Coordinates of C-alpha atoms in Angstrom, one line a residue:
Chain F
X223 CA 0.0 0.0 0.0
X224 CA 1.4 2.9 -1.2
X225 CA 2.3 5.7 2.0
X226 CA 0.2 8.4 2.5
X227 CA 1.6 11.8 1.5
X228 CA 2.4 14.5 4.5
X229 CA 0.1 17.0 5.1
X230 CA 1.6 20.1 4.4
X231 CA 1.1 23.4 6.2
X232 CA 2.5 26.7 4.9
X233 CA 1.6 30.3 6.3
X234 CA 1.1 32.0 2.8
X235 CA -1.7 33.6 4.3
X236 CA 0.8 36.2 6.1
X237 CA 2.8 36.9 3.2
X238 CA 1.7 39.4 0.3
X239 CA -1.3 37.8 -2.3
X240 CA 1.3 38.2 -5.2
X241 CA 4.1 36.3 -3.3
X242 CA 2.0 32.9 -2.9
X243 CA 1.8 32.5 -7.1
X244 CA 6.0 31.7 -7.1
X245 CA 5.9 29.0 -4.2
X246 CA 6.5 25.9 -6.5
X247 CA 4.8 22.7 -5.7
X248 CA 1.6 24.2 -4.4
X249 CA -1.9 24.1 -5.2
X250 CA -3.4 27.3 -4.8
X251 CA -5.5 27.5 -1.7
X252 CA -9.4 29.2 -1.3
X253 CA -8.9 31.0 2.1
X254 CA -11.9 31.9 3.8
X255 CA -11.9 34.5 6.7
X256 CA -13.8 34.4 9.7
X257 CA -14.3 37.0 11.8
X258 CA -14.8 36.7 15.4
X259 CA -15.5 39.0 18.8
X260 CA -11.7 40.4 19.5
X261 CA -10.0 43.2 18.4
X262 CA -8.8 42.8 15.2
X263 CA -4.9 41.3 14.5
X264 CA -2.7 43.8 13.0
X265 CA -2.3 42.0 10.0
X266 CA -6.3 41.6 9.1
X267 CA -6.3 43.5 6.2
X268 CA -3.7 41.2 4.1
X269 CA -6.2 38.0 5.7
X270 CA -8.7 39.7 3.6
X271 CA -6.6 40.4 0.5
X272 CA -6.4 36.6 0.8
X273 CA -9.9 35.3 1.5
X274 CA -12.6 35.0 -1.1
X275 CA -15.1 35.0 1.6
X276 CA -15.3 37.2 4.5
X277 CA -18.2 36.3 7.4
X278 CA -18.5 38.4 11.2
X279 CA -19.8 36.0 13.6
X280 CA -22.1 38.8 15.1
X281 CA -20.0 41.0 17.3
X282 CA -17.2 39.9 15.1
X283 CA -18.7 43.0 13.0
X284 CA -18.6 45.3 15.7
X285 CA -14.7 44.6 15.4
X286 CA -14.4 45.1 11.8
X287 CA -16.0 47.9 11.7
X288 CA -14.2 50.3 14.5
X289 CA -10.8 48.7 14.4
X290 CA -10.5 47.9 10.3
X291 CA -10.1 52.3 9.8
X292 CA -7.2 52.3 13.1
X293 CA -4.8 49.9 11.1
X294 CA -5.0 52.3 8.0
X295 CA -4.4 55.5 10.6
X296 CA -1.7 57.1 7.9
X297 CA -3.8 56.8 4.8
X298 CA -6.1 60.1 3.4
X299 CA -9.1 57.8 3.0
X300 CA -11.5 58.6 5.5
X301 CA -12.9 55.7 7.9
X302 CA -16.5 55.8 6.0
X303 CA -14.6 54.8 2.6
X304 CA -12.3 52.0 4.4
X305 CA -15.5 50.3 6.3
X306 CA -17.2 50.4 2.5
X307 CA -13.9 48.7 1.5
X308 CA -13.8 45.9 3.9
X309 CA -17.5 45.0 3.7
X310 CA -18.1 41.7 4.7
X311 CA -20.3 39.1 2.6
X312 CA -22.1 37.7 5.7
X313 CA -22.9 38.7 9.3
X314 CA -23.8 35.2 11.1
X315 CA -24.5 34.9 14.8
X316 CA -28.0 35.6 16.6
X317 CA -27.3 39.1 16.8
X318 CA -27.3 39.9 20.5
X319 CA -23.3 41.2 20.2
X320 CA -23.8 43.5 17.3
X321 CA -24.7 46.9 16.9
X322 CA -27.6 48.3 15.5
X323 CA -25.7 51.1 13.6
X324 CA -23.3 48.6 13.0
X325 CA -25.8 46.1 11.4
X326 CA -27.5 49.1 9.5
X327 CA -24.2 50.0 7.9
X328 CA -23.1 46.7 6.8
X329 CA -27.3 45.4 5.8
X330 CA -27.2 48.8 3.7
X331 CA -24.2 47.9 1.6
X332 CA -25.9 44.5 0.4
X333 CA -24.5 42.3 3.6
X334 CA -26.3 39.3 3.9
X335 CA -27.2 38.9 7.8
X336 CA -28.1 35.6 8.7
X337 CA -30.2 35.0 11.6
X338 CA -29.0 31.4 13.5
X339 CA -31.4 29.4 14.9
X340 CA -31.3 28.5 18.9
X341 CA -29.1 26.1 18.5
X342 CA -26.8 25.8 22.1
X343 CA -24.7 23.1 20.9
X344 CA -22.3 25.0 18.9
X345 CA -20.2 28.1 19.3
X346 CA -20.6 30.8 16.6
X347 CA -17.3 29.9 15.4
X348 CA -19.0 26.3 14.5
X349 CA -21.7 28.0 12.8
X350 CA -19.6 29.9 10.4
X351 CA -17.8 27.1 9.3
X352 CA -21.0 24.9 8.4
X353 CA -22.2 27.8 6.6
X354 CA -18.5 28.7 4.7
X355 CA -18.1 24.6 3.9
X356 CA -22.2 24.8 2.4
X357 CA -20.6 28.3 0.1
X358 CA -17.8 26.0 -1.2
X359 CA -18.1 24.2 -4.3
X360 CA -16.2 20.2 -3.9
X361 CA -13.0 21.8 -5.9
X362 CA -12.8 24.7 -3.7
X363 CA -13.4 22.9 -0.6
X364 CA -10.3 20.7 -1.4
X365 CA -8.1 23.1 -0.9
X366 CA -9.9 25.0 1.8
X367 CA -8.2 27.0 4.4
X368 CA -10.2 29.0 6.9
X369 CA -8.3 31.8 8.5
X370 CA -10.1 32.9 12.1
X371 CA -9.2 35.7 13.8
X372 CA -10.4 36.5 17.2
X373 CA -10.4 33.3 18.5
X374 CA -7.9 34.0 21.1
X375 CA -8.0 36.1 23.7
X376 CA -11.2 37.2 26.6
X377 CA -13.0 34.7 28.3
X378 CA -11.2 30.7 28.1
X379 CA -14.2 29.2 28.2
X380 CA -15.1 31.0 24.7
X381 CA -11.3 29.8 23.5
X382 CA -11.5 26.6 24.3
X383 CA -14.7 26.4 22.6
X384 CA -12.7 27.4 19.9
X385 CA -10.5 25.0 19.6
X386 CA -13.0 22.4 20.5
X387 CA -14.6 23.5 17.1
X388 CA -10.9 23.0 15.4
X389 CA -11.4 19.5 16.9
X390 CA -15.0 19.0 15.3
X391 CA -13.6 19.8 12.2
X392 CA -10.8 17.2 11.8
X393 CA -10.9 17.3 8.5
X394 CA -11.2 20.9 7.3
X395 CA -7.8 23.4 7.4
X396 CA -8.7 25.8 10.1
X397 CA -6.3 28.3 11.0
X398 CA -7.1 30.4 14.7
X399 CA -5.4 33.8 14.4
X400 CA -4.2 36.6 16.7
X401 CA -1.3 39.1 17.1
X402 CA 1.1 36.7 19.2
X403 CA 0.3 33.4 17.7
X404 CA -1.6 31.1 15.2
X405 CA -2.7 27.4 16.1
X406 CA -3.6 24.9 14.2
X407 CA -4.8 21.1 14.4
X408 CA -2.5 18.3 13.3
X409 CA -4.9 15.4 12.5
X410 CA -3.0 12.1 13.7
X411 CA -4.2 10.0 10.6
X412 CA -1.7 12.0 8.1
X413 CA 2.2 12.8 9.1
X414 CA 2.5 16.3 9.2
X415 CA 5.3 18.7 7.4
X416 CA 5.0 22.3 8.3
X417 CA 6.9 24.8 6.0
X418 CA 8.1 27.6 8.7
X419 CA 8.1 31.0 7.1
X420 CA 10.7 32.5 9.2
X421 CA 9.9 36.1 8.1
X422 CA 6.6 35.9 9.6
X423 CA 6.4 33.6 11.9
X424 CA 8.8 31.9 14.7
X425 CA 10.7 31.0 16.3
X426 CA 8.6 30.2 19.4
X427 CA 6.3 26.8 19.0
X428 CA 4.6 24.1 20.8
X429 CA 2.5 21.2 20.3
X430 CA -0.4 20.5 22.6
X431 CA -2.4 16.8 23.1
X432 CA -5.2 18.7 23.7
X433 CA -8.1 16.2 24.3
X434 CA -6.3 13.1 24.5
X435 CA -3.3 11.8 25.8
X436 CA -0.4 10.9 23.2
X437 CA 1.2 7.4 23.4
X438 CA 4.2 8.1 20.9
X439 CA 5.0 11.5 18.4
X440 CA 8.3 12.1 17.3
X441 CA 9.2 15.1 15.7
X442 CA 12.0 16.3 13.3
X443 CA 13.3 20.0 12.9
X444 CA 12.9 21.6 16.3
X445 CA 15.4 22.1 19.1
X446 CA 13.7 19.7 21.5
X447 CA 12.3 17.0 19.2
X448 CA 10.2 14.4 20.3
X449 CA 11.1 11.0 20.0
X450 CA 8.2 8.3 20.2
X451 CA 7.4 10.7 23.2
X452 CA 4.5 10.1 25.0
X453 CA 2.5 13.7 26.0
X454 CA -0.4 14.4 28.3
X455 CA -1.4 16.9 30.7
X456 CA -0.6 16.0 34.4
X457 CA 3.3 15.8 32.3
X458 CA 4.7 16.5 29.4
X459 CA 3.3 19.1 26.8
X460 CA 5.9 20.5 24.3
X461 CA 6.0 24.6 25.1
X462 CA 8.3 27.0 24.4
X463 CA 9.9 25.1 22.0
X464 CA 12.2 26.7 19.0
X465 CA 11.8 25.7 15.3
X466 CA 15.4 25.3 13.8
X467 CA 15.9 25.7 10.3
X468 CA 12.9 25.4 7.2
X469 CA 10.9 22.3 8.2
X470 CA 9.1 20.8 11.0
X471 CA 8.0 17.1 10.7
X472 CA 5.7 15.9 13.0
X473 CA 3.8 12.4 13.2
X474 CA 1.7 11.2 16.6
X475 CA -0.5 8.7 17.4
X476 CA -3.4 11.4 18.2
X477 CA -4.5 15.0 17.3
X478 CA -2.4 17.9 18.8
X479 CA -2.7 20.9 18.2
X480 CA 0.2 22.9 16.6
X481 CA 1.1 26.4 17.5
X482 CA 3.9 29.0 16.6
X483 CA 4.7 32.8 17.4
X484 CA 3.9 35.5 15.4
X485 CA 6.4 37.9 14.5
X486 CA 5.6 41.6 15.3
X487 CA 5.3 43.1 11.8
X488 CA 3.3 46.7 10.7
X489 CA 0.7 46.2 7.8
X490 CA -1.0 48.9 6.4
Chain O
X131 CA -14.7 9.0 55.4
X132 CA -12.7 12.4 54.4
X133 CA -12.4 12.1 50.9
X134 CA -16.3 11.9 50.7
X135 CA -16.1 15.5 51.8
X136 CA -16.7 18.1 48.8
X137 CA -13.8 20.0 47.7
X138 CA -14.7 23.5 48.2
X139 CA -14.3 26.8 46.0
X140 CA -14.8 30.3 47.0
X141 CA -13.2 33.7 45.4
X142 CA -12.6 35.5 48.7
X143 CA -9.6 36.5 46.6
X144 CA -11.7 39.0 44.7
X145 CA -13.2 40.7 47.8
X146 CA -11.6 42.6 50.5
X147 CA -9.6 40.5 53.1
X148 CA -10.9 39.4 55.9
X149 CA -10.0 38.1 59.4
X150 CA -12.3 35.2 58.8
X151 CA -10.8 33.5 55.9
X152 CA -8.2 31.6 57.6
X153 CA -6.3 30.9 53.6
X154 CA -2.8 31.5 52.9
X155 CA -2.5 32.9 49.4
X156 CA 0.5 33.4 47.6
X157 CA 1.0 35.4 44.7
X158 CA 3.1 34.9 41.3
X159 CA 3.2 37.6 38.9
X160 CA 3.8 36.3 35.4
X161 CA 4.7 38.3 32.4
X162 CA 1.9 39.6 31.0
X163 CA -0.4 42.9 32.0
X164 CA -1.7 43.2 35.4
X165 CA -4.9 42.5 36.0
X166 CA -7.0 45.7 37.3
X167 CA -8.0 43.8 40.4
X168 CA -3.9 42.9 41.6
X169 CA -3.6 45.1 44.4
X170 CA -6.7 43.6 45.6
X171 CA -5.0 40.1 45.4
X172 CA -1.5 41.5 47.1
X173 CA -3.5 42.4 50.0
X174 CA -4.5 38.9 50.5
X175 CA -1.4 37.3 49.8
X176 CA 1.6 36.6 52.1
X177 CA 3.9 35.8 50.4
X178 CA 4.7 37.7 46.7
X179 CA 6.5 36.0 44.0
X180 CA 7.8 37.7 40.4
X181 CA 8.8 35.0 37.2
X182 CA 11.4 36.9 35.4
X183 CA 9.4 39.7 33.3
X184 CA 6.4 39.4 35.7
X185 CA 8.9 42.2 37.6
X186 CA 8.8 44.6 34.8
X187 CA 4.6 44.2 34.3
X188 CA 4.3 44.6 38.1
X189 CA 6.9 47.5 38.2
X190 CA 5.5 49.0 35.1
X191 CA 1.4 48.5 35.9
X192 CA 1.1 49.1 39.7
X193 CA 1.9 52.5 39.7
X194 CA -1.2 53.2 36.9
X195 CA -3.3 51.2 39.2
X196 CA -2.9 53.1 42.8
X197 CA -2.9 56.9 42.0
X198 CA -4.4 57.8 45.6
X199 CA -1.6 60.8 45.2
X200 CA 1.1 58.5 45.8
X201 CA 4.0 59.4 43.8
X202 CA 5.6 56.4 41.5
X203 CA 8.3 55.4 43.4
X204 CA 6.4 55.2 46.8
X205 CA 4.0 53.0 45.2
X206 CA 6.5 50.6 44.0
X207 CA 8.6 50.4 47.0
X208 CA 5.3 49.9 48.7
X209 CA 4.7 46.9 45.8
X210 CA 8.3 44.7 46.3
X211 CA 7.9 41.4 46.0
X212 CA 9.5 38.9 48.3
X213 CA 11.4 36.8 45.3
X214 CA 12.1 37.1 41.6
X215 CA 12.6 34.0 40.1
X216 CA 13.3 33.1 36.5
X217 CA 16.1 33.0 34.3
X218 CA 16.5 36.5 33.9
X219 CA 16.3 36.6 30.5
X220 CA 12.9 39.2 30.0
X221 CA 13.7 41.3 33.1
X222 CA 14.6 44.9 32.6
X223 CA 18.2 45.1 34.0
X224 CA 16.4 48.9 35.8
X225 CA 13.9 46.5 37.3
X226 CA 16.2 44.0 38.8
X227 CA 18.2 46.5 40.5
X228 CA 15.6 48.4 41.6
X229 CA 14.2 45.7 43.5
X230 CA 17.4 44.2 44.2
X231 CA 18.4 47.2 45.8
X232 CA 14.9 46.9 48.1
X233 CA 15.8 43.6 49.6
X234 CA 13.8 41.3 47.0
X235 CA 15.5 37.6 46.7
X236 CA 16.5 37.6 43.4
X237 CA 16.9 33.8 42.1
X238 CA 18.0 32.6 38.8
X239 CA 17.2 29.2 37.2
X240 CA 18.6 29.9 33.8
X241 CA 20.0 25.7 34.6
X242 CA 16.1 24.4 33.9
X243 CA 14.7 23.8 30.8
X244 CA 12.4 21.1 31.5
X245 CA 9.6 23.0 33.8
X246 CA 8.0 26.9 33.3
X247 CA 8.5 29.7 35.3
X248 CA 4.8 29.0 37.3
X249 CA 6.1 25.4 37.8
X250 CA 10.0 26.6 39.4
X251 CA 7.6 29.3 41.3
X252 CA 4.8 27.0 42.8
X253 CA 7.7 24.4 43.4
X254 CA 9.4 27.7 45.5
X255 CA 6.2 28.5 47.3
X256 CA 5.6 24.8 48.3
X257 CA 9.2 24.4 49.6
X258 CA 8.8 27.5 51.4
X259 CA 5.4 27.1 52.8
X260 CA 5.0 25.9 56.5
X261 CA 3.3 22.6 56.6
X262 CA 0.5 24.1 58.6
X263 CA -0.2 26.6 55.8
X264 CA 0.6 24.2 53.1
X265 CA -3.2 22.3 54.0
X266 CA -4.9 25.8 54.0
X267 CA -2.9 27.7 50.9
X268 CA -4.3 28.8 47.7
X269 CA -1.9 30.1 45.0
X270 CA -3.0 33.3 43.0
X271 CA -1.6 33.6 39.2
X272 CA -1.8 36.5 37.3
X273 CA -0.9 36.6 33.9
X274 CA -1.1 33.5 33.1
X275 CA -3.4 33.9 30.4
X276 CA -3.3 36.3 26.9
X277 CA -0.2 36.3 24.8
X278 CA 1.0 33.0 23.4
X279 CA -0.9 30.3 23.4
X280 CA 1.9 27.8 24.1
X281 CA 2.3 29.4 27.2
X282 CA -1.0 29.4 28.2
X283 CA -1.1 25.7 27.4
X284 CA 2.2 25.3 29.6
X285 CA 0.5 27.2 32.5
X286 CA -2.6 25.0 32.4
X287 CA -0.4 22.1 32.2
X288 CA 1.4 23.2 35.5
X289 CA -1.9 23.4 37.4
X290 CA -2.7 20.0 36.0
X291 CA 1.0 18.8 37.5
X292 CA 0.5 20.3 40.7
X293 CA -3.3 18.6 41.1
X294 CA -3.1 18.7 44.6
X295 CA -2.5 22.5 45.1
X296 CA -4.8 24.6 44.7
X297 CA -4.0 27.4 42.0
X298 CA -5.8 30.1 40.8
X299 CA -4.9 31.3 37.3
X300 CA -6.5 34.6 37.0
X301 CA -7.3 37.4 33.7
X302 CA -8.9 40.5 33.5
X303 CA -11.7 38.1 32.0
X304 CA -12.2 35.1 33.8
X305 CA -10.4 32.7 36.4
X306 CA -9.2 28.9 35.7
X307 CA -8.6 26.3 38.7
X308 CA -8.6 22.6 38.2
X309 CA -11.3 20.3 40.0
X310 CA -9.2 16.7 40.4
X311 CA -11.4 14.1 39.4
X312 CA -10.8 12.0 43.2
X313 CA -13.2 14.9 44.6
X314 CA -16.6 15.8 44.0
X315 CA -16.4 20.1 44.1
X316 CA -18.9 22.8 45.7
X317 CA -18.3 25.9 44.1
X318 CA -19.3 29.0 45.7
X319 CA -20.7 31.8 43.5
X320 CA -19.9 34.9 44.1
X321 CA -22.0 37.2 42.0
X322 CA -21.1 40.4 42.8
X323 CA -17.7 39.8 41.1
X324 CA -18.1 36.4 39.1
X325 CA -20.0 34.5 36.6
X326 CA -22.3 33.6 34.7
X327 CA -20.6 32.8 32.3
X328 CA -18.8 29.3 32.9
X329 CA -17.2 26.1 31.6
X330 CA -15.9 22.8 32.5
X331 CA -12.9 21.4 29.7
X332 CA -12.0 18.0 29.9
X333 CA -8.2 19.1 29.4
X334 CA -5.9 16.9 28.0
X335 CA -8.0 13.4 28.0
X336 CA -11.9 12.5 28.0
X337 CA -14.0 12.2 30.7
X338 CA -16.8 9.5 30.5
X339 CA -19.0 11.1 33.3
X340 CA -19.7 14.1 34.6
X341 CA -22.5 15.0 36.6
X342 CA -23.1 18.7 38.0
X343 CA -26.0 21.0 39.5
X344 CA -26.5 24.7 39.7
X345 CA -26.0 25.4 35.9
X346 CA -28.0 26.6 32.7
X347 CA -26.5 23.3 31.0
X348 CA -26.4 20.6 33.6
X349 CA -24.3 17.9 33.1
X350 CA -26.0 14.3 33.7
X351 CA -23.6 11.5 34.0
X352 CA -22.6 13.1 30.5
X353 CA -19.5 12.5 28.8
X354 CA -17.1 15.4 27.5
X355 CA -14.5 15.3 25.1
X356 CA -12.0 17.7 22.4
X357 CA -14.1 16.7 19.5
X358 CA -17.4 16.4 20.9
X359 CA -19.1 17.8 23.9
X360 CA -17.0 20.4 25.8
X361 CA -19.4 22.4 28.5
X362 CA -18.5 26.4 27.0
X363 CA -20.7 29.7 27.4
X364 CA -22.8 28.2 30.3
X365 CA -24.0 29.9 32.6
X366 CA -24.5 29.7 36.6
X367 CA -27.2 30.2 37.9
X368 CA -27.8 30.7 41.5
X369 CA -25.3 30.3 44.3
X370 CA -23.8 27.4 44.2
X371 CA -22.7 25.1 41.3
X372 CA -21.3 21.3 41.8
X373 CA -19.7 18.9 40.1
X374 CA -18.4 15.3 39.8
X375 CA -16.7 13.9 37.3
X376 CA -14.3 10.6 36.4
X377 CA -11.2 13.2 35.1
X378 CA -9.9 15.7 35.9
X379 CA -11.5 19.2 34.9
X380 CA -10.9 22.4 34.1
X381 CA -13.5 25.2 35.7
X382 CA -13.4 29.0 33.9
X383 CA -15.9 31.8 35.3
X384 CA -15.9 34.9 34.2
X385 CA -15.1 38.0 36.3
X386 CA -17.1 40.9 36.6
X387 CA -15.8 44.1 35.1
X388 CA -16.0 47.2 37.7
X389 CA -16.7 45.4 40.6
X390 CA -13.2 45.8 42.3
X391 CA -12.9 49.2 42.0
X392 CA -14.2 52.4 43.7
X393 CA -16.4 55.1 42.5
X394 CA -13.4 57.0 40.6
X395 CA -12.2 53.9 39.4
X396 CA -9.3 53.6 41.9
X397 CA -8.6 50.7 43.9
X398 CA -9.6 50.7 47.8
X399 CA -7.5 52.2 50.5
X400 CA -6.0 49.3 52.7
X401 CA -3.8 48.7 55.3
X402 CA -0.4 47.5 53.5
X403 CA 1.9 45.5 56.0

């Protein structure tokens, strides 16, 4: 039987649109944005030069629209012209965090709002993601990524729903976003090879067995590799770790989530 | 038998000492902003610990927090903690003399790469401690959430190594302590400066039952798990919430904005030993 291929991860979301075209041997990725309840990351704007779809998970508009016009402070546009700019497609949530000038902005420039249903199970972040995967045509959804930004940050219980929702998702490419650090989950059927953009991101990583201990994962291209390590809470997690060099490899007998520093960068 | 005996949680922390509450808490400053409600939790501690760059955030923030006319300085000679330990690779070289110079134990573990500052700071405390205090202490974090998430993941995993302390990690937002799965808990709300919003996370490996009263959600002999059903954005009602479950558990509530602070949003005058 032949070996499965490595997952491959690769940050090209934080590097410039027209950049992403030259990196040879890849497939060229939909990114979808989601925007969550935080204050916006610095870098939000090139997210959305990336994504072909743009949702606010309810308050996730609120952010959008009064942080968005701060990140282009220098430029003569004035904020009324940037909101118009960043217009999302979709406001999703049940509308108890938004706005009401907000919401009449964004309904009034043709932003579908879409009401959820009572549903307690899932977070909003959930939500979005059902609704972004139903958007997404089979080819498209192939080579998905979903960029999220606010999930970090405020109240744990809200990101560890989060993450629980990365979880759900197994089999989807979810990337959670914010200023310090991005995380993402490393599914334990596939071996994993993660393509370190050391302009953007770095050196500080870690990986987490977040929901279930780890019998074995052994890692290649960091300064403490594992080595058919076992991991669980209660004793070892891998934290403030270093990536050396271009590549980490990374192969475990269950999901863990993968996370790495954010380097401190203007972008306006 | 004792063990059949609930565990019991209460916040005292977040409301003005008193003589009544016979808990020792410690305190370990970690590098990230001060929470607005620390000088509350230095009153209440008695013993004050710095990791490294928590020195600089508690050198830095104090003085915005405590402008009852007190000039800088007096406010952070009045703020010196007892130890500063860390590798000393984030402290301001200002901030370790300055507190050097105040008497503070300064002691550097740049040796240890295998534990995090909380862990080489709670292991501190608990050498420290007095027996007697050790069955009554409490351990107060702040800043152990916010920033990067590996730390925050290494911070969680420290209160799941230490399962028989009881540790406190504590935001601006919300609080996190662990409820060990050999003890059913009784959790003590205190509205006027927590809740409602809550959660239980099965950190780090399933749990195949939990059971718990007093919340919006209740959890009936339910399992949780990353994946599938992890109890977020619930809600407590009422004044006391319990829970039993067969691994261990993570409990979040959220803290109440405001509700440390006085009418001109300064922090109360106490007595400061």
């Amino acid at each position: 039987m032949a070996e499965k291929l490595p997952m491959i991860h690769r940050s090209t979301f934080l590097l410039p649109p027209e950049t992403t075209a030259t990196v040879t041997g890849t497939l060229p990725t939909t990114h979808a944005l989601i925007i969550l309840n935080q204050r916006l990351p610095k870098f939000s704007p090139l997210l959305w030069e990336h994504a072909k779809v743009r949702v606010c998970a309810d308050g996730g508009a609120n952010r959008l629209f009064d942080n968005m016009p701060e990140l282009f402070h220098d430029e003569h546009d004035d904020v009324s012209v940037i909101r118009q700019r960043y217009k999302p497609d979709v406001i999703k949530g049940d509308m108890d965090s938004i706005r009401p000038d907000v919401l009449n902005f964004y309904r009034n420039l043709g932003t579908k709002i879409v009401e959820n249903s009572s549903d307690q199970d899932t977070t909003d972040l959930h939500k979005c993601i059902t609704y972004v995967l139903d958007l997404m045509s089979d080819d498209e959804k192939s080579n998905l990524c979903i960029l999220v930004a606010g999930a970090l940050g405020g109240r744990f219980d809200h990101e560890m729903g989060n993450v629980n929702t990365l979880c759900r998702f197994s089999t989807t490419r979810i990337v959670l976003l914010s200023n310090d650090c991005l995380i993402q989950l490393l599914p334990s059927t596939r071996h994993h090879e993660i393509h370190v953009l050391s302009s953007v991101e770095g050196p500080h990583c870690g990986l987490i067995p977040i929901g279930t201990p780890s019998g074995s994962s052994t890692t290649t291209g960091l300064e403490w590799n594992l080595d058919n390590m076992e991991m669980r809470f209660g004793g070892l997690v891998s934290t403030s770790n270093i990536v050396k060099g271009e590549t980490v490899t990374v192969r475990s007998d269950s999901d863990l989530l993968w996370t790495i520093s954010l380097k401190k960068q203007t972008c306006s | 038998m004792a063990e059949n005996l609930p565990m019991t949680h209460r916040s005292t922390f977040l409301l003005p000492p008193t003589v009544t509450d016979t808990t020792t808490y410690a305190l370990i400053i970690l590098n990230q902003r001060l929470p607005r409600f620390s000088p509350l939790i230095w009153d209440h501690a008695k013993v004050r610990l710095c990791a490294d760059g928590g020195a600089n955030r508690l050198f830095d923030d104090m003085p915005e927090m405590c402008c009852c006319g007190e000039d800088v300085s007096g406010v952070r000679e009045r703020y010196k903690p007892d130890v500063i330990k860390g590798d000393m690779d984030s402290i301001r070289p200002d901030v370790l003399n300055f507190y050097g110079n105040l008497g503070t134990k300064i002691i550097d573990n740049s040796d240890d790469q295998d534990t995090t500052d909380l862990h080489k700071c709670i292991a501190y405390i608990l050498d420290t401690v007095s027996d007697d205090r050790k069955s009554n202490l409490c351990i107060l974090v702040a800043g152990a959430l916010g920033g990067r998430f590996d730390h925050e993941m290494g911070n969680v995993n420290t209160l799941c190594h230490f399962s028989t302390t009881r540790i406190v990690l504590l935001s601006d937002d919300c609080l996190i302590q662990l409820l060990p799965s050999n003890r059913h808990h009784e959790i003590s709300i205190m509205s006027s400066v927590e809740g409602p919003h809550c959660g239980l996370i099965p950190i780090g490996t399933p749990c195949g039952s939990s059971t718990t009263t007093g919340l919006q959600w209740n959890l009936d002999n339910t399992e949780m798990r990353f994946g599938g059903l992890v109890s977020t954005s619930n809600i407590a009602k009422g004044e006391t919430v319990t829970v039993r479950s067969d691994s261990d558990l993570l409990w979040t509530i959220s803290l109440k904005k405001n509700s440390h602070e006085g009418e001109e949003g300064k922090l109360h005058d106490s007595q400061h030993v």
